[in-house]
Amino acid sequence: MSSIVADRYQLLAPVGKGATGVVWRAHDQLLERDVALKEIALPPGPDASHRRRKVVREARMAARLSHRGIVTVHNLVEEPERLWIVMEFLEALTLHDTVVQAGPLPVELVAKLGRRLLEALRHAHDGGVVHRDIKPANIMLTGDRVVLADFGFAAFEGAATTSMRGTPAFIAPEALQGRGGTREADMWSFGATLYMAVEGRTPFRTVNSIAALIEALREPPRAPRRAGALEPLLRGLLRKDPMSRLGSEQAYQMLVNLRRHSAA
C-alpha cells in the first residue's frame, strides 16, 4: 500500500481502529493540514460492491451533518481494493479512555458532556440520521468540544434495519428483537454512555457478548451509586420500553435544569 493516498494525503501513523475500519493520521499536502483517514478494505468477490455502497452511504450521511459536535467529513477517496473517508483530525481522548484513566467522572462534568453530546445527537436526528453505535469509545473530548464520531453503523431514520449493530453493552434491548435503528434506541445508548461516565461501569454486568443484550432485555440496570442528581435522567433513559423512554427534548431539559440548580 502506498503511503500517499490520491496523490494528496500522506499517511503518517495509525491512530485507532473503529468498528468498520482503521483510522490514520495523515497530512493533506494540498491544504497543508493534518487530517484523519478512515481506511475501509473491500472484501474480495461480489460483496465488494455492497460494501462500497455502504461506505459511500456512511460518508454521505456524516457529510450532510454540520455541527461542531459531529466529526467533519472532508472527502471520500475510492480505490479498487479500499476506500478512504477523509475527516478532520482531532487531538483528543475518547470518553472511554478518559474514564479508564481517571475513573468515574464528577456529576457536574458528566452533565456538561451530556448536554453537548445531546445537542449533536439531536442535530443528527433532525437531519434524519440515527447513529446506532453511541458509546464512550465513539465520543471524542478535545478542548471544549464533545464530538460524536464513527457513523459506520448509522442509518437514515425509517430505513429497514433489521440487523443488529453496535456494541452489546450500549445497545438498546429492543435491538435484540431487530428494532434498533430508531431515535429511541440512540437515547438508550446515550443513557448507557452517561451511566458509564459517572459510574465507571456499564449498566449491566455482562459487557461484550450477546449475553449483555439478554441481560439488558430481562434485568433492570444496576442501581447507580455515584450519579446523584443524574439518577432520574439515567433511569428515564434506560427504560426497557422505548415508548416510555425519555426523548431528547425531555432529557435535554433535565440536563439544563441540573445546570441551573448547580449554579444556584
Coordinates of N, CA and C in Angstrom, one line a residue, residues 13 22 82 174 213:
A13 N 0.6 7.8 10.6 CA 0.6 6.7 11.5 C -0.9 6.3 11.8
V22 N -9.7 1.0 9.9 CA -8.6 1.6 10.6 C -8.5 3.1 10.3
R82 N -10.0 -0.6 -1.7 CA -10.3 0.1 -0.5 C -10.9 1.4 -0.7
E174 N -34.3 -3.5 22.7 CA -35.2 -3.8 21.6 C -34.4 -4.2 20.3
L213 N -27.0 -8.3 25.9 CA -28.3 -7.9 25.4 C -29.4 -8.6 26.1

